[in-house]
Every structure is written in C-alpha cells, then in structure tokens.
Short mmCIF file of C-alpha atoms in Angstrom, two decimals:
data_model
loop_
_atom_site.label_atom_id
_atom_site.label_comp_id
_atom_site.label_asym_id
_atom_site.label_seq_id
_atom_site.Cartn_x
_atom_site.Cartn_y
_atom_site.Cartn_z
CA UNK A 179 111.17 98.85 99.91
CA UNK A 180 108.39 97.30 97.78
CA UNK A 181 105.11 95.80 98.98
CA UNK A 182 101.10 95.77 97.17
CA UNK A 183 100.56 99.70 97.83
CA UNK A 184 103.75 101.00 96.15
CA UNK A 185 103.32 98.21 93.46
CA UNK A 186 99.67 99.57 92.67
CA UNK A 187 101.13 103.31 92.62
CA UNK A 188 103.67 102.47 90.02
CA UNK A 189 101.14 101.06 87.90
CA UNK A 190 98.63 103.71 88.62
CA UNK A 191 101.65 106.13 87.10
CA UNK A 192 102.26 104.34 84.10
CA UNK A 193 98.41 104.26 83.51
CA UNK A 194 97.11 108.31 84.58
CA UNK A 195 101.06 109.56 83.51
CA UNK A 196 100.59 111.36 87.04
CA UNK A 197 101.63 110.85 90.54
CA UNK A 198 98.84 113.41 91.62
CA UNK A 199 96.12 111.04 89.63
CA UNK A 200 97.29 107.78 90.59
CA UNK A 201 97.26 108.41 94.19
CA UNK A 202 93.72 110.22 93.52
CA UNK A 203 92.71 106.75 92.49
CA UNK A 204 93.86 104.98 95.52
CA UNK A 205 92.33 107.69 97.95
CA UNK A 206 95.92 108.73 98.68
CA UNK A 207 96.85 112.33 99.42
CA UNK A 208 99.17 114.13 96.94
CA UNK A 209 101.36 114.39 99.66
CA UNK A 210 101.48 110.72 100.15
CA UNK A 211 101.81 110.08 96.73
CA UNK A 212 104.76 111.67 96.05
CA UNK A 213 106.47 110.80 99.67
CA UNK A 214 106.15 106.79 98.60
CA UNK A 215 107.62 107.80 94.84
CA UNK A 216 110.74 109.52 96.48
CA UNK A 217 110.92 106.60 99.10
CA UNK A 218 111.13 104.34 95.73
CA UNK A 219 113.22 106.65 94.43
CA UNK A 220 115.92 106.73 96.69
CA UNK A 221 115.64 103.52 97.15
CA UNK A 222 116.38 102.27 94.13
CA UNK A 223 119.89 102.74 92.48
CA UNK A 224 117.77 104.21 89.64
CA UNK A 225 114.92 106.18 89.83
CA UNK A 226 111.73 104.21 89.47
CA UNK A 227 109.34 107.45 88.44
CA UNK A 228 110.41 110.54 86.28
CA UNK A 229 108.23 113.52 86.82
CA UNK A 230 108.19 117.15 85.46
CA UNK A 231 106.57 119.85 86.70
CA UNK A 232 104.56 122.85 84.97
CA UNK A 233 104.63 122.88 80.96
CA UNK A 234 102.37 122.98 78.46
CA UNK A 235 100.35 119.49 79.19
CA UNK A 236 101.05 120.74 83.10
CA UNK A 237 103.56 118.20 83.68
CA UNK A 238 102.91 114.57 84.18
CA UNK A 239 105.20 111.46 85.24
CA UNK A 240 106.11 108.02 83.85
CA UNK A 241 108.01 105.17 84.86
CA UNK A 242 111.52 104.93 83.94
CA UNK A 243 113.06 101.74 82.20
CA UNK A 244 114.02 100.07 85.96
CA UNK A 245 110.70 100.88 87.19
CA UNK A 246 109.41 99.19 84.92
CA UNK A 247 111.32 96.23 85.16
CA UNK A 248 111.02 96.12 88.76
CA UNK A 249 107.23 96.56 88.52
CA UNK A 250 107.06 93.62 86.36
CA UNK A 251 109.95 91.54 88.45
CA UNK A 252 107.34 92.31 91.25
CA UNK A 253 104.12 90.81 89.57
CA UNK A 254 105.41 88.22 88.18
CA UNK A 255 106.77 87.60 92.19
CA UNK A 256 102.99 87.95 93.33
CA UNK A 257 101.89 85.02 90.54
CA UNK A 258 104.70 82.71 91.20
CA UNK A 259 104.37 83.38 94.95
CA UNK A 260 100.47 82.79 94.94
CA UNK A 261 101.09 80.08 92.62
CA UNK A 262 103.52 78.15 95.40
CA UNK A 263 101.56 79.04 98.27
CA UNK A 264 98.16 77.24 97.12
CA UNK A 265 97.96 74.48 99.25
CA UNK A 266 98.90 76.36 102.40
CA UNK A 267 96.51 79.15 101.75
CA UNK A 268 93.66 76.66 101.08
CA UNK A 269 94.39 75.00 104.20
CA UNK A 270 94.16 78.00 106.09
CA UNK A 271 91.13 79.23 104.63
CA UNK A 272 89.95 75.82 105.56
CA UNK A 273 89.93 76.82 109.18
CA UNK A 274 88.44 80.51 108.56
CA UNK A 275 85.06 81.06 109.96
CA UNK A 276 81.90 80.95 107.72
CA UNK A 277 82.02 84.79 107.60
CA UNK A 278 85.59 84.82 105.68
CA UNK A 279 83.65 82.07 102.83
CA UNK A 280 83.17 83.65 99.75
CA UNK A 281 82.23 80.88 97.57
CA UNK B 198 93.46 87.64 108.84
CA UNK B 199 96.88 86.58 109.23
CA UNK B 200 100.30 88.12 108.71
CA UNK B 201 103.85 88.45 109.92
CA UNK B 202 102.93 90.37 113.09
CA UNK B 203 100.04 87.88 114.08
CA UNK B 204 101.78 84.83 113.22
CA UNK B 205 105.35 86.47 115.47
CA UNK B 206 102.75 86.91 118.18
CA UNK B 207 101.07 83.19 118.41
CA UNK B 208 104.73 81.93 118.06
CA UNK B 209 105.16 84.08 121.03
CA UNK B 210 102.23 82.98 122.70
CA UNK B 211 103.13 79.41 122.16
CA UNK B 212 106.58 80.30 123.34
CA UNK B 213 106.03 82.01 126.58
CA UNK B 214 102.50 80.96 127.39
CA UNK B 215 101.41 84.42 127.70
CA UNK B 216 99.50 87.06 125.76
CA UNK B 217 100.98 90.33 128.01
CA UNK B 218 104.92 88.67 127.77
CA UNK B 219 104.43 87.89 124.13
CA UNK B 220 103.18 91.11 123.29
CA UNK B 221 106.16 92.95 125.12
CA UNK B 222 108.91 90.92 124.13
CA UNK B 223 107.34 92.37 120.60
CA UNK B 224 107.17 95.78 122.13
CA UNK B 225 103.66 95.66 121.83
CA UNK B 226 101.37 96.85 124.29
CA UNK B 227 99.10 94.76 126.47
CA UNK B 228 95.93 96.04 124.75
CA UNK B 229 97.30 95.69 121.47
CA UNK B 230 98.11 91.98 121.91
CA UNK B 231 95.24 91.87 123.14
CA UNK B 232 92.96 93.11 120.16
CA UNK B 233 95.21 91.03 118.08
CA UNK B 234 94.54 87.74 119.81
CA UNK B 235 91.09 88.65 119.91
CA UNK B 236 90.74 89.57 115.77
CA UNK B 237 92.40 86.33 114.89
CA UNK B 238 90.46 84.45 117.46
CA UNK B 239 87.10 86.01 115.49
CA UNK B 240 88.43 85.19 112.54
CA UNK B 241 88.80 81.58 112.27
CA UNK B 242 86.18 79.16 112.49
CA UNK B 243 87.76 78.01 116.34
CA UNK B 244 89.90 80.40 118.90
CA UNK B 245 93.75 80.01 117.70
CA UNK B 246 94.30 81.16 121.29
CA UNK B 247 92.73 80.31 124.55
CA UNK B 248 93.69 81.59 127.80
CA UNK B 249 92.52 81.62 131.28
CA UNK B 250 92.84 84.41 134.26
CA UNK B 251 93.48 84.18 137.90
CA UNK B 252 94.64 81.54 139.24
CA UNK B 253 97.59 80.27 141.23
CA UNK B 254 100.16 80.75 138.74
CA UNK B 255 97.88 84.50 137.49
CA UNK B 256 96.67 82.91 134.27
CA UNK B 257 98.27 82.11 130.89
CA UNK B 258 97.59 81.42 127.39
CA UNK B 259 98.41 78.36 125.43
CA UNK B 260 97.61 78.08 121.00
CA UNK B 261 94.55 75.58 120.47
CA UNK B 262 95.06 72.93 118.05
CA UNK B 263 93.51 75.18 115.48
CA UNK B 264 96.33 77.66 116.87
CA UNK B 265 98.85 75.03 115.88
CA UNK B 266 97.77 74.74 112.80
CA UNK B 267 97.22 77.79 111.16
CA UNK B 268 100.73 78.83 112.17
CA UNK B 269 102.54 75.77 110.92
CA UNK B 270 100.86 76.28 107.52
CA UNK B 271 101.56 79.93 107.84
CA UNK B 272 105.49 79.16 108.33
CA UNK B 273 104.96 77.08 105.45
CA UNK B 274 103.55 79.27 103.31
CA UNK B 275 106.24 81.54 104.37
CA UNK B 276 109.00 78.94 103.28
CA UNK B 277 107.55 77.97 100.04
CA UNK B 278 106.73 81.25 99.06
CA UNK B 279 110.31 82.74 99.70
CA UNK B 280 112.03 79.47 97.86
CA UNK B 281 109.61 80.25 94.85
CA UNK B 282 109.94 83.39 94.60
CA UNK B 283 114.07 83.83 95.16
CA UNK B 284 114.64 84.31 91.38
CA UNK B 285 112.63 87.41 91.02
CA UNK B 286 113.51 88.74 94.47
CA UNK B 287 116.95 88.88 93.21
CA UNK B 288 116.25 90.04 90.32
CA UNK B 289 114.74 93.65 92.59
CA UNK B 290 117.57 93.38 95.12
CA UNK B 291 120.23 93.74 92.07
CA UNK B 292 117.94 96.96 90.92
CA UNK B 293 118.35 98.42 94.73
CA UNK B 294 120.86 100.82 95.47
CA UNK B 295 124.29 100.16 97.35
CA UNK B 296 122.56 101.17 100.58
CA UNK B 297 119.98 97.81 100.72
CA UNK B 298 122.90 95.67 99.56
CA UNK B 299 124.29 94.04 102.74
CA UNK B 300 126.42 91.67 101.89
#
C-alpha cells in the first residue's frame, strides 16, 4: 500500500501543491500520478491527497491531515529501519563487487 | 542488488537445488530465473550461485558460501528491520481502511 515511490509522490504534493507537478518531477506520467494517489486513496480509511480541479489558481492538491501523518509515520520507518539494519547491510556490501564501492 | 524476489529465489535454489524448479515453484520463468541468478551472480564480488549442466542426474545448482551468506544476513536484515520498525508500521496499518485490516 506504501513503498519509496508513493512515499516520494506524497512529498512531491505537499512541496509543487500538484499531483500533475510532482509526478513531472519523478518522470511519471499524469496518468500515473494520479492512478498511485487514488490507489492511496482508497486505500487508506482517509484520503491521503485532496485535489481540486479548475479555479482561479487552476486547481492544485495538498495532503490531508492523515497523509501527512502517514508520510511522516513512513520516514521516520525508513530512519529507524536503516538505523537497525546497519550491520547487516554493511556486511552485505562487504561481499559486493568492486563495481558496487562507492567510497 | 538484492531484494525479496532474489533472496525467495536463492532460498529456492538452496532448497531444491535447481535454478528452472526454483524459478517455477515462484511462477517464474526459466529465463527469468535465469537473468536473476545471473544479475546477482555479477553483482557480488563471488557467484552466490553456481551450477553445473549435463550430467547424470541433468545438472543442478547449489548457493556458494558467498550464497550462504548474503542470504542469512539478508533474512536478518529482514528480522531486525521488521522488529524495529513494528511501532510505526502500526501506527500506518491503524490509518488503513477496514479492507487491509485482517484480523
């Protein structure tokens, strides 16, 4: 229901206020854009993204108050999660070829 | 270089000493095992997998001691990260809708 991609969207949202934009910015089609929004959407016992259409400003979207929360439930999951895994990644990258080395 | 898929598919490998049976009891194709076994085997420093042809009993594959490794600090990982990161998984699975709940 959640992974990196529709993490990055959400925040794209909250940053360009557009689905159209945001998904501009990850080289994602409009149409993909807004099919991962109303994945998250129904999803979700709340909506995650509010969006209007037309308007003055030419509508725009935001995140609503449980998108938010579960946008920052999810990062702070990615730090604690990185966090734990330290060791294990280490010795993985360990046994990674010289090509994978970036330092 | 390494995820859920890859890491099913050397436990596979490990388990029925066989790319082809692996891949299908994944519902993978041949090729596609293949390519996989192959990507991973580029990627690290040593082959995770080695396998031989022919033969009396028509080849096999077996998971070097490289192989070993990198999947029992994968499954590792994959424990640490899901004890550390229960709090704020819960925290999204109470924001889901009744449809994700399951129990």
């Amino acid at each position: 229901m959640l992974g990196p991609g529709k993490a990055d969207l959400l925040e794209g949202i909250r940053e360009a206020g557009s689905i159209a934009a945001a998904g501009r910015a990850m080289s994602m089609s409009y149409k993909r854009a807004w099919s991962l929004v109303e994945e998250m959407n129904a999803a979700f016992g709340e909506p995650l993204v509010s969006s209007s259409r037309g308007g003055t400003r030419g509508g725009g979207a935001h995140l609503t108050k449980t998108g938010e929360a579960v946008l920052s439930h999810y990062r702070k999951l990615e730090q604690i999660t990185r966090a734990a895994g330290e060791e294990q990644i280490g010795a993985i990258e360990d046994l990674l070829g010289d090509m994978s080395v970036n330092e």
